[in-house]
C-alpha cells in the first residue's frame, strides 16, 4: 500500500441508477474525497490525503493521481470543495478559481459540473462568475441529496468531520438553513468549528469550567483515543508531538493541556474527571448549536449522524433525552461511502438530473 | 545583524549593587532570555530566539551562543526556566533534567544557582532532586524580586508574555499566590493561557458571543497589529500563513477566523465591530482572572504591568474603573530589561543574597 493510499478508503457498491464513468470530487484542505462510477455503474469511493495549503502548486498532480485510481478515464466530472478556505489563498474567490483551474487542466475536454448553493449543478463559466455560491458548498450537496431520500420527513443532519460539525435542517426535502455561507452558518449555529479529530483541544477553552493551556499540545483525536472511539488510524506525523495516537501518548498529551504529567503507573480511571470535563465541553458545544437549530423548527422526526467524527454527536445524543429517531449515515451508505459522503451525494444528485 | 540577533534586545544599565560577570538565564520554549553583569557591574539584557521543542539537541550550542554574546566569560550562572513544558519532553521532570544537563555542559566548573519556588536559589544537585520546584519557576523569581522593591505595598503583578499572562499577588513583599505549579495556578486563575502575540485566536473561542473558526488562521499578534499596539516586529515566518505582520495581512487573517474575506477597498473602521468583539473576549479573559485574584485580597495598592504583551492588560485596565495605582515594568526597568524581566530578577535576587 503506497503512502498516498495509507489513509485511503475504497469501497464499491452498485448504484441505484445508471451513471457511468463519472468522477465526483470533494476537494478539501486536507483530503481529496472521490466517488467514482465505473462503466457498469458500480460505485467506488476513496479519500486521498493532500495538504492543499502546503502544496497548492501540486494540486494538478494530486488530481491526476485521483484520476489514475479510477478504473476507466472519467467521462464526466462533478465537483464541490472547501479547499478555497486555505490560507494559501488571499480570499475565497481566488481559492475557488485556483481549484477550478486545476480541475480544468486535468479534466481537459471532459465536461465538469460544479455544485452551487444557489442553482445546483452549474458549468465552469457560471461557477467562476459566482464563486461564493461554489465556496464550501459541499455540505449543501450532501443535505440536498439526503433531502431527496427523506422527502416526507423533518430531518436534521449532524455531519462531524475532522475539524467541523455541520448542523443542517432538511425539512420535507428542502435545505432549511438560515445561512448559506460559512460566515452566516457560524452566526446561526449551523456550522460549529469542532470536529472529531484534528481540532486542537484549545478550541474547548472557554467552554469548560477549568482553564486549559492554549498550546497545540493535544487534539480531539486524543479525546477519541481515550474514549475508545477511533474510527480510523491517524499517522503519528499528524499528532502534535509526533508521538503515536495510542492510549498512553494521547492521555499524556491531554494531561499536558492541564499542566499535568502522566505518571508511570497511570490508570485510565484515575483521569476520568479530566476526560469527562473535556467531553462535557465538546458535546456541550455541539448541543448548544443543535438546540438552536432544533428550536427554530417545530418538531424533528429524524437526526441523521454522519462524518468521520460521528463519535462526537453520538456522545452528545447519549447525554440527551431525545424524542427523535437517530440514524447513522454509516449504516445507510457504509463506512467508506459515508466518509466520502459529499462526493457520494454529487453522484446521487447527478443521477436524478440524468433521469429528468 | 545576524539572524540570531534579529529579535534581540540589548540594553545596558548600572546595577544597584556590585555583582560581577554573572549570567542570568530564563530558558523558555521559544526564547532564551539573558541578563548579564559585566566586570564593572553594568547590566546588559538580550533575548535569543530558540525553538526548544524543535531543536532540543541544539540547546548546548544555543547556550554557547548566549555565552559568546557576554563581554567576559561568566563567573556565575543563575537559571530559571519554562522550557521543560515543551512536548519534546515526556514530562516536566525529564525536561528540567535535560535543560540542567545542557546548562552543566556549557557552564563547566562555573557555579550554577537555580531558582526554586520553595527555597529560592538552590544548587544543581538540589534542583535535580526537586525538579517540580524548578519547573516554570521564572514567574516566582520575578514576583519575589518585585516584592522586595514594594515591601510595604499590596501589589498585583500582571505579566503578559507571548502566550501567557501571570496574575501574581505580592502582599507586603511576599508572593501570595494560591498555586505554585502551572496546573494549580491555572485552577486558581493566577495563570491565564492568553498572551499578547503568539496565542492563536482560537483560544478566544467560547469567550465570545459569536463563533470563530477553530483553525490556526490568526494570532493575538494580529490583534495587536490592528490595535497599533505592537511592541516589536515579528518575522512573517512566525505568522500563520507566512505573510507579514502588517495591517492588511493581519486584518485578512482575523477576518478569515470569521469566514470573511478582506475586500480590496477595505477601511479599518468597517471592521471595528469584529476587532471589538475579539478585544472584549481577550480582555474579558484577563479580567475574569484578575477579579478572582483581587477578590481574594482585601485591597490592592498597585497593579504593575509587565511583559512583551503588556498592551493587553493595559487595554483591560482602560476598560475598568480601578481604584489602584497602575505602573509599568517597562518604566521601572526600561523596555529591554523588562522583556528579560525574569532573568533581570535573578540578578537582583542574587545581589541581595550576596549582600547578606
XYZ file of C-alpha atoms in Angstrom:
712
model
C 0.000 0.000 0.000
C 1.518 3.311 -1.071
C 1.897 6.301 1.248
C -0.857 8.093 -0.664
C -3.286 5.274 -0.028
C -2.440 4.818 3.621
C -5.457 6.753 4.855
C -7.497 5.771 1.824
C -10.880 4.136 1.693
C -12.007 2.008 -1.180
C -15.477 0.613 -1.155
C -17.680 -0.401 -4.013
C -21.449 -0.646 -4.222
C -23.973 -0.887 -7.039
C -25.553 2.428 -7.884
C -29.332 2.772 -7.727
C -29.415 4.433 -11.137
C -27.125 4.010 -14.121
C -24.467 6.742 -14.293
C -21.310 5.577 -15.941
C -17.696 6.652 -15.655
C -18.450 9.696 -13.541
C -15.902 11.119 -11.091
C -17.249 13.158 -8.177
C -14.747 15.139 -6.103
C -14.937 16.922 -2.785
C -11.694 18.933 -2.709
C -10.904 19.887 0.868
C -7.927 21.371 2.682
C -6.530 18.051 3.940
C -8.078 15.407 1.668
C -9.469 14.956 -1.797
C -12.503 12.730 -1.443
C -13.629 10.921 -4.523
C -16.604 8.857 -5.593
C -16.494 7.124 -8.946
C -18.947 5.087 -11.015
C -17.277 2.576 -13.303
C -18.530 1.519 -16.756
C -21.049 -0.880 -15.209
C -22.467 1.760 -12.849
C -20.787 0.295 -9.759
C -19.833 2.959 -7.234
C -16.362 3.266 -5.654
C -15.187 5.741 -3.019
C -11.771 6.713 -1.747
C -10.083 9.502 0.123
C -6.631 10.766 -0.845
C -4.719 12.850 1.721
C -3.497 16.113 0.232
C -2.499 19.154 2.310
C -3.626 21.859 -0.079
C -2.299 24.823 1.917
C 1.242 23.416 1.892
C 1.228 22.096 -1.673
C -1.121 24.246 -3.728
C 1.222 24.004 -6.729
C 0.835 20.221 -6.691
C -2.968 20.164 -6.949
C -2.886 19.240 -10.649
C -0.549 16.357 -9.861
C -2.780 15.241 -6.981
C -5.882 15.328 -9.188
C -4.026 13.309 -11.818
C -3.303 10.806 -9.054
C -7.003 10.601 -8.234
C -7.916 10.032 -11.894
C -5.326 7.258 -12.111
C -7.063 5.443 -9.270
C -10.294 5.313 -11.311
C -10.793 2.073 -13.279
C -11.549 3.982 -16.504
C -10.983 7.556 -17.673
C -13.909 9.642 -16.326
C -16.391 10.878 -18.923
C -17.925 13.408 -16.548
C -16.643 15.334 -13.511
C -18.749 16.557 -10.612
C -17.043 18.926 -8.182
C -17.553 20.504 -4.792
C -14.953 21.947 -2.433
C -13.945 23.530 0.857
C -10.246 23.890 -0.008
C -10.690 27.515 -1.078
C -10.711 28.360 2.635
C -6.991 27.527 2.970
C -4.861 30.474 3.982
C -2.584 29.944 0.983
C -5.279 31.867 -0.904
C -5.760 35.591 -0.444
C -9.529 35.148 -0.361
C -12.148 32.539 -1.159
C -12.720 33.788 -4.707
C -9.037 33.317 -5.515
C -9.195 29.859 -3.919
C -12.249 28.772 -5.915
C -10.610 29.950 -9.143
C -7.328 28.185 -8.357
C -9.131 24.915 -7.646
C -11.297 25.236 -10.776
C -8.153 25.965 -12.820
C -6.565 22.730 -11.612
C -9.771 20.781 -12.292
C -9.951 22.237 -15.844
C -6.349 21.340 -16.531
C -6.819 17.720 -15.517
C -10.360 17.226 -16.886
C -9.361 18.674 -20.271
C -12.313 18.375 -22.681
C -14.368 16.215 -20.308
C -17.451 18.119 -19.034
C -17.265 19.422 -15.467
C -20.314 20.271 -13.373
C -19.876 22.145 -10.095
C -22.357 22.218 -7.226
C -23.644 25.649 -6.169
C -25.766 26.558 -3.152
C -27.998 28.649 -5.431
C -28.598 26.673 -8.644
C -27.496 23.093 -8.062
C -25.084 21.906 -10.770
C -23.600 24.710 -12.846
C -20.953 24.802 -15.563
C -17.382 26.054 -15.270
C -18.095 29.561 -16.554
C -21.055 30.083 -14.218
C -19.003 28.740 -11.338
C -16.186 31.200 -11.997
C -18.626 34.096 -12.114
C -20.415 33.011 -8.926
C -17.517 31.767 -6.869
C -19.160 32.493 -3.490
C -22.027 30.111 -4.334
C -19.361 27.457 -5.048
C -17.180 28.100 -1.979
C -17.717 25.476 0.757
C -20.903 24.179 -0.893
C -20.173 20.514 -0.148
C -22.470 20.444 2.921
C -25.275 21.767 0.701
C -24.804 18.969 -1.824
C -24.975 16.350 0.914
C -28.015 17.929 2.553
C -29.783 18.254 -0.819
C -29.157 14.592 -1.580
C -30.333 13.425 1.855
C -33.390 15.643 1.480
C -34.385 13.665 -1.612
C -34.062 10.437 0.399
C -36.166 11.799 3.300
C -38.637 13.911 1.313
C -41.505 13.320 3.737
C -39.550 13.908 6.953
C -38.267 16.697 9.154
C -34.591 15.852 9.349
C -31.521 17.303 10.993
C -28.184 16.151 9.629
C -25.258 16.370 12.057
C -22.152 15.819 9.983
C -18.941 15.865 12.026
C -15.699 15.767 10.099
C -12.136 16.151 11.317
C -12.395 19.890 12.113
C -16.046 20.962 11.795
C -19.616 19.942 12.518
C -22.462 20.844 10.151
C -25.917 21.019 11.702
C -28.333 21.142 8.803
C -32.121 21.110 8.992
C -33.644 19.464 5.916
C -37.391 19.915 6.111
C -39.526 17.858 3.728
C -36.683 17.588 1.274
C -35.581 21.219 1.385
C -32.355 22.504 2.896
C -33.706 24.861 5.569
C -30.579 26.537 6.958
C -30.646 30.230 7.789
C -27.115 30.661 6.438
C -25.578 29.515 3.181
C -22.019 30.806 3.553
C -19.600 29.633 6.247
C -19.743 33.054 7.914
C -23.551 33.072 8.057
C -23.741 29.418 9.137
C -21.323 30.173 12.004
C -23.563 33.023 13.169
C -26.688 30.826 13.005
C -25.061 27.855 14.780
C -25.394 25.719 11.657
C -21.626 25.342 11.462
C -19.629 24.579 14.594
C -15.877 24.661 14.349
C -15.321 21.496 16.323
C -14.508 18.202 14.639
C -13.835 14.678 15.805
C -10.089 14.508 15.237
C -7.908 17.384 14.004
C -9.382 20.255 16.050
C -6.843 21.321 18.723
C -8.219 20.898 22.252
C -7.595 24.591 22.880
C -10.820 25.161 20.900
C -12.595 23.904 24.057
C -11.021 26.724 26.067
C -13.795 28.897 27.444
C -16.350 26.114 27.126
C -15.007 24.482 30.279
C -15.197 25.169 33.969
C -11.446 24.972 34.313
C -8.774 26.525 32.181
C -6.686 24.838 29.529
C -3.201 25.637 28.338
C -3.823 27.258 24.966
C -0.980 25.450 23.262
C -1.089 22.936 20.397
C -0.467 20.020 22.755
C -3.452 17.732 22.010
C -6.336 17.302 19.576
C -9.866 15.939 19.537
C -8.342 12.733 18.146
C -6.615 12.261 21.512
C -10.002 12.510 23.188
C -11.386 9.969 20.687
C -8.498 7.616 21.513
C -9.096 7.709 25.279
C -12.833 7.237 24.594
C -12.031 4.145 22.511
C -13.906 5.876 19.685
C -11.359 5.999 16.886
C -12.901 5.286 13.526
C -9.544 5.314 11.755
C -5.842 5.266 12.411
C -4.080 8.592 12.146
C -0.388 8.831 11.463
C 1.796 9.882 14.352
C 3.186 12.555 12.000
C -0.193 14.256 12.389
C -0.050 14.298 16.196
C 1.071 17.481 17.946
C 4.259 15.950 19.369
C 4.868 13.419 16.587
C 4.244 10.533 19.009
C 1.655 7.832 18.198
C -2.071 8.070 18.651
C -2.118 5.325 21.269
C -3.688 5.419 24.725
C -0.678 6.466 26.839
C 0.535 9.043 24.291
C -2.931 10.550 23.870
C -3.517 10.680 27.623
C -0.089 12.281 28.128
C -0.908 14.962 25.551
C -4.313 15.602 27.155
C -2.836 15.971 30.661
C -0.246 18.391 29.290
C -3.153 20.722 28.389
C -3.855 20.952 32.152
C -0.201 21.365 33.153
C -0.119 17.792 34.453
C 2.199 14.857 33.714
C 1.338 11.204 33.114
C 2.696 9.021 35.891
C 4.497 5.759 35.224
C 1.768 3.751 36.979
C -1.184 5.503 35.354
C -4.681 4.072 35.222
C -7.227 5.481 32.820
C -9.804 5.582 35.604
C -7.597 7.971 37.603
C -8.110 10.553 34.885
C -11.867 10.090 34.380
C -12.616 13.574 35.673
C -10.288 15.303 33.210
C -11.697 13.289 30.296
C -15.255 13.959 31.411
C -14.604 17.695 31.626
C -13.337 17.735 28.035
C -16.239 15.590 26.803
C -18.715 17.861 28.586
C -17.215 20.863 26.855
C -17.086 19.222 23.421
C -20.588 17.742 23.492
C -21.827 20.989 25.055
C -20.571 22.991 22.076
C -22.417 20.717 19.641
C -25.533 20.571 21.780
C -25.726 24.359 22.181
C -25.777 24.718 18.395
C -28.074 21.716 17.883
C -30.601 23.155 20.350
C -30.538 26.470 18.465
C -31.333 24.719 15.190
C -33.971 22.399 16.696
C -35.713 25.333 18.372
C -36.154 27.056 15.037
C -38.240 24.118 13.815
C -41.407 22.919 15.482
C -40.565 19.254 15.523
C -37.873 16.982 14.196
C -38.537 13.373 13.123
C -35.041 12.121 12.412
C -31.497 13.045 13.362
C -29.010 11.626 10.878
C -25.403 11.393 12.085
C -22.567 11.309 9.598
C -18.876 12.001 9.099
C -15.588 10.590 10.300
C -16.105 12.288 13.690
C -19.570 10.888 14.303
C -18.489 9.540 17.712
C -18.856 13.111 18.972
C -22.556 13.765 18.134
C -23.246 10.179 19.256
C -21.756 11.090 22.643
C -23.928 14.193 22.681
C -27.133 12.286 21.894
C -26.217 9.722 24.549
C -26.313 12.522 27.127
C -29.712 13.862 25.971
C -33.246 12.715 26.316
C -34.349 12.920 22.744
C -37.715 12.290 21.141
C -36.485 11.735 17.591
C -35.240 8.717 15.672
C -31.450 8.599 15.311
C -29.883 7.114 12.199
C -26.288 6.739 11.091
C -25.114 7.649 7.607
C -22.534 4.866 8.031
C -25.440 2.406 8.185
C -27.222 3.973 5.229
C -24.229 4.117 2.899
C -21.493 2.042 4.539
C -18.433 3.469 6.237
C -16.307 4.138 3.151
C -19.084 5.875 1.228
C -20.123 7.913 4.247
C -16.538 9.129 4.721
C -16.773 10.491 1.172
C -20.406 11.466 1.686
C -20.343 14.820 -0.132
C -18.779 13.270 -3.229
C -21.221 10.372 -2.950
C -24.069 12.894 -2.753
C -22.949 14.535 -6.015
C -23.303 11.198 -7.795
C -26.823 10.703 -6.428
C -27.792 14.254 -7.376
C -26.402 13.769 -10.890
C -28.351 10.509 -11.290
C -31.501 12.419 -10.507
C -30.659 15.149 -13.035
C -29.867 12.451 -15.620
C -33.249 10.857 -15.030
C -35.063 14.092 -15.750
C 22.923 41.897 12.420
C 22.921 38.115 12.500
C 19.748 36.044 12.253
C 20.127 35.083 15.913
C 20.152 38.705 16.970
C 17.245 39.772 14.775
C 14.721 39.683 17.611
C 17.370 40.537 20.164
C 17.378 43.262 22.760
C 20.500 44.696 24.150
C 20.290 47.282 26.832
C 22.750 48.202 29.495
C 22.250 49.847 32.851
C 24.311 50.200 36.005
C 23.416 47.701 38.660
C 22.348 48.961 42.057
C 24.719 46.564 43.789
C 28.016 45.150 42.627
C 27.674 41.687 41.120
C 30.292 40.962 38.519
C 30.356 38.667 35.484
C 27.119 36.941 36.354
C 24.925 35.403 33.651
C 21.216 35.001 34.445
C 19.117 32.879 32.090
C 15.405 32.361 31.650
C 15.245 29.345 29.325
C 11.830 29.239 27.664
C 10.272 27.290 24.820
C 10.753 29.993 22.174
C 13.495 32.256 23.564
C 16.476 32.190 25.855
C 16.376 35.441 27.780
C 19.626 36.568 29.322
C 20.743 39.238 31.726
C 24.453 39.728 32.264
C 26.566 41.882 34.579
C 29.965 42.761 33.126
C 33.193 43.151 35.126
C 32.208 46.698 36.150
C 28.787 45.656 37.362
C 26.934 47.162 34.390
C 23.840 45.190 33.446
C 23.054 44.003 29.900
C 19.979 42.140 28.678
C 19.193 40.313 25.464
C 16.782 37.730 24.142
C 17.884 34.982 21.773
C 15.188 33.157 19.784
C 15.476 29.386 20.181
C 12.638 26.965 19.467
C 13.469 24.356 22.082
C 10.800 21.822 21.085
C 12.143 21.620 17.515
C 15.838 21.750 18.357
C 16.313 20.228 21.789
C 19.585 18.634 20.650
C 20.964 22.079 19.880
C 20.411 23.568 23.338
C 24.106 23.269 24.271
C 25.029 25.090 21.066
C 22.406 27.770 21.735
C 23.699 28.294 25.290
C 27.254 28.562 23.939
C 25.921 31.249 21.610
C 24.470 33.127 24.581
C 27.785 32.935 26.483
C 29.625 34.253 23.418
C 27.397 37.342 23.465
C 28.590 38.151 27.005
C 31.517 40.596 27.171
C 33.502 38.312 29.519
C 33.269 34.656 30.474
C 30.620 34.382 33.239
C 31.924 33.548 36.708
C 28.451 32.623 37.996
C 25.262 31.319 36.377
C 21.734 31.945 37.627
C 18.998 29.901 35.975
C 15.237 29.700 35.735
C 13.107 28.096 33.029
C 9.760 27.261 31.447
C 11.163 25.238 28.551
C 10.611 21.946 30.377
C 6.948 22.282 29.366
C 7.780 21.620 25.681
C 6.158 18.497 24.308
C 9.527 17.193 23.135
C 9.897 16.054 26.758
C 7.906 13.128 28.118
C 7.205 15.034 31.320
C 8.392 18.121 33.174
C 10.933 16.223 35.276
C 12.633 14.950 32.125
C 12.534 18.467 30.700
C 14.098 20.058 33.792
C 16.874 17.444 33.796
C 17.562 17.895 30.058
C 17.842 21.672 30.471
C 20.042 21.340 33.570
C 22.249 18.868 31.668
C 22.792 21.403 28.895
C 23.473 24.179 31.422
C 26.032 21.969 33.224
C 27.780 21.120 29.983
C 28.205 24.757 28.995
C 28.856 26.181 32.478
C 31.534 23.553 33.179
C 33.199 24.302 36.535
C 31.472 27.679 36.934
C 28.943 27.631 39.825
C 25.275 27.440 38.803
C 22.401 28.532 41.060
C 18.830 27.646 40.106
C 15.699 29.419 41.342
C 13.128 27.233 43.145
C 9.620 28.151 44.276
C 10.358 26.567 47.654
C 13.874 27.597 48.706
C 14.998 30.420 46.460
C 18.407 29.736 44.900
C 19.490 26.103 45.122
C 22.434 24.175 43.709
C 22.439 21.757 40.787
C 22.042 18.624 42.887
C 19.136 20.009 44.886
C 17.493 21.217 41.662
C 17.733 17.749 40.109
C 16.173 16.170 43.180
C 13.380 18.744 43.363
C 12.642 19.267 39.694
C 8.996 20.263 40.226
C 10.063 23.228 42.359
C 12.322 24.277 39.465
C 9.793 23.742 36.652
C 8.282 27.030 35.414
C 9.574 28.937 38.451
C 10.507 32.063 36.472
C 7.301 33.922 37.443
C 8.169 33.243 41.085
C 11.632 34.760 40.723
C 10.178 37.911 39.177
C 7.443 38.223 41.796
C 9.952 37.651 44.624
C 12.196 40.369 43.254
C 9.344 42.857 42.792
C 8.131 42.034 46.290
C 11.484 43.249 47.661
C 11.012 46.509 45.743
C 7.449 47.007 47.028
C 7.864 45.579 50.521
C 5.318 47.924 52.080
C 2.621 47.560 49.428
C -0.164 45.280 48.341
C 0.778 44.600 44.737
C -0.601 42.601 41.848
C 1.779 41.884 39.004
C 0.148 41.238 35.624
C 2.889 39.868 33.407
C 1.730 39.157 29.849
C 4.183 37.391 27.584
C 3.708 35.984 24.095
C 1.461 33.076 25.146
C 0.542 33.505 28.825
C -0.454 36.010 31.472
C 0.684 35.664 35.079
C -1.501 37.341 37.688
C 0.524 37.347 40.873
C -0.441 38.936 44.167
C 2.622 40.083 46.118
C 1.457 41.235 49.532
C 3.939 43.192 51.654
C 6.848 41.580 49.854
C 5.557 38.011 49.922
C 4.386 36.046 46.896
C 0.789 35.295 47.866
C -0.444 33.001 45.092
C -2.671 30.052 45.934
C -0.870 27.879 43.394
C 2.810 27.326 42.797
C 2.738 24.903 39.855
C 1.313 25.749 36.434
C -1.559 23.305 36.981
C -2.510 24.852 40.345
C -2.062 28.402 39.078
C -4.408 27.635 36.157
C -7.046 26.389 38.583
C -6.714 29.481 40.783
C -6.767 31.942 37.852
C -3.213 33.027 38.616
C -2.076 31.802 35.212
C -4.148 32.593 32.121
C -3.160 30.959 28.885
C -3.549 34.054 26.782
C -0.571 36.108 25.674
C -0.080 39.251 23.643
C 1.311 37.738 20.449
C 1.733 34.012 19.773
C -1.551 32.689 21.216
C -3.804 31.539 18.336
C -7.081 33.482 18.234
C -8.972 30.203 18.528
C -8.130 30.408 22.242
C -10.824 33.115 22.392
C -13.403 30.633 21.111
C -16.091 30.238 23.739
C -15.231 33.579 25.334
C -17.117 35.394 22.572
C -20.729 35.934 21.680
C -20.149 34.712 18.145
C -18.277 31.685 16.940
C -14.797 31.551 15.491
C -13.289 29.130 13.030
C -11.073 26.985 15.205
C -8.225 26.943 12.727
C -4.697 28.331 13.084
C -5.513 31.315 10.869
C -4.579 34.260 13.128
C -2.867 35.079 16.413
C -3.035 37.653 19.183
C -0.203 39.432 17.366
C -2.643 40.147 14.526
C -4.966 41.763 17.049
C -2.028 43.791 18.411
C -1.206 44.937 14.855
C -4.730 46.186 14.133
C -4.743 47.878 17.549
C -1.495 49.634 16.652
C -0.048 48.052 19.792
C 2.950 46.117 18.515
C 5.873 46.351 20.870
C 8.194 44.514 18.495
C 8.438 43.276 14.933
C 7.708 39.616 14.426
C 9.024 37.732 11.430
C 6.489 36.791 8.800
C 7.827 33.231 9.146
C 6.094 33.208 12.519
C 2.711 34.219 11.087
C 0.119 31.514 10.402
C 0.135 31.996 6.633
C 3.759 33.135 6.308
C 2.615 36.618 5.192
C 3.858 39.747 7.006
C 2.546 41.147 10.235
C 1.294 44.333 8.573
C -2.161 45.872 8.818
C -3.825 44.386 5.702
C -2.319 40.917 6.256
C -3.282 40.868 9.936
C -6.802 42.080 9.208
C -7.163 39.470 6.434
C -6.100 36.713 8.839
C -8.507 37.968 11.511
C -11.454 38.100 9.086
C -10.652 34.560 7.958
C -11.396 33.415 11.537
C -14.980 34.583 10.941
C -15.256 33.077 7.437
C -14.978 36.541 5.892
C -12.666 37.964 3.230
C -10.864 41.306 3.145
C -12.199 43.495 0.326
C -9.900 45.412 -1.985
C -11.256 48.744 -0.741
C -11.149 47.913 2.963
C -11.215 50.517 5.707
C -10.171 49.601 9.218
C -13.252 51.351 10.601
C -15.512 48.973 8.639
C -14.223 46.140 10.771
C -14.392 47.876 14.158
C -17.082 45.507 15.408
C -15.065 42.374 14.668
C -11.979 43.830 16.347
C -14.014 44.991 19.326
C -15.543 41.527 19.761
C -12.079 39.953 19.878
C -10.771 42.611 22.272
C -13.792 42.140 24.521
C -13.114 38.415 24.649
C -9.361 38.797 25.244
C -9.608 41.494 27.915
C -12.553 39.616 29.431
C -10.411 36.502 29.913
C -7.731 38.514 31.737
C -10.252 40.497 33.750
C -12.143 37.404 34.886
C -8.926 36.018 36.337
C -7.764 39.383 37.685
C -11.077 39.857 39.527
C -10.688 36.396 41.073
C -7.250 37.284 42.392
C -8.247 40.796 43.565
C -11.275 39.407 45.393
C -9.062 37.117 47.436
C -7.253 40.155 48.859
C -8.937 42.931 50.757
C -7.355 45.803 48.937
C -4.701 46.339 46.338
C -2.467 49.409 46.228
C -0.582 48.913 42.992
C -1.033 46.981 39.772
C 2.283 46.510 37.997
C 2.069 45.636 34.294
C 4.923 43.851 32.580
C 5.888 41.640 29.676
C 6.069 41.907 25.891
C 2.268 41.610 25.682
C 1.540 44.385 28.174
C -0.746 46.127 25.647
C -3.365 43.523 26.574
C -3.658 44.181 30.356
C -3.395 47.918 29.539
C -6.453 47.510 27.302
C -8.182 45.681 30.144
C -7.398 48.387 32.716
C -8.566 51.023 30.219
C -11.992 49.376 30.260
C -12.209 49.215 34.079
C -12.829 51.734 36.771
C -9.975 50.954 39.053
C -9.026 52.376 42.408
C -5.366 51.326 42.372
C -2.191 52.893 41.058
C -1.010 51.395 37.764
C 2.702 51.149 36.999
C 4.609 49.745 34.060
C 7.602 47.456 34.468
C 8.884 49.000 31.211
C 9.089 52.332 33.023
C 10.726 50.816 36.089
C 13.400 48.836 34.254
C 13.319 50.042 30.641
C 11.905 48.060 27.748
C 14.846 45.749 27.094
C 15.284 44.787 30.746
C 11.553 44.286 31.234
C 11.435 41.945 28.230
C 14.021 39.823 30.046
C 12.390 40.568 33.392
C 12.702 37.107 34.953
C 16.437 36.934 34.161
C 16.784 40.518 35.404
C 15.015 39.494 38.605
C 17.519 36.680 39.204
C 20.350 39.219 39.164
C 18.566 41.426 41.683
C 17.817 38.449 43.930
C 21.441 37.310 43.742
C 22.653 40.807 44.654
C 20.525 40.629 47.760
C 21.883 37.210 48.693
C 25.423 38.465 48.059
C 24.770 41.403 50.373
C 23.788 39.133 53.231
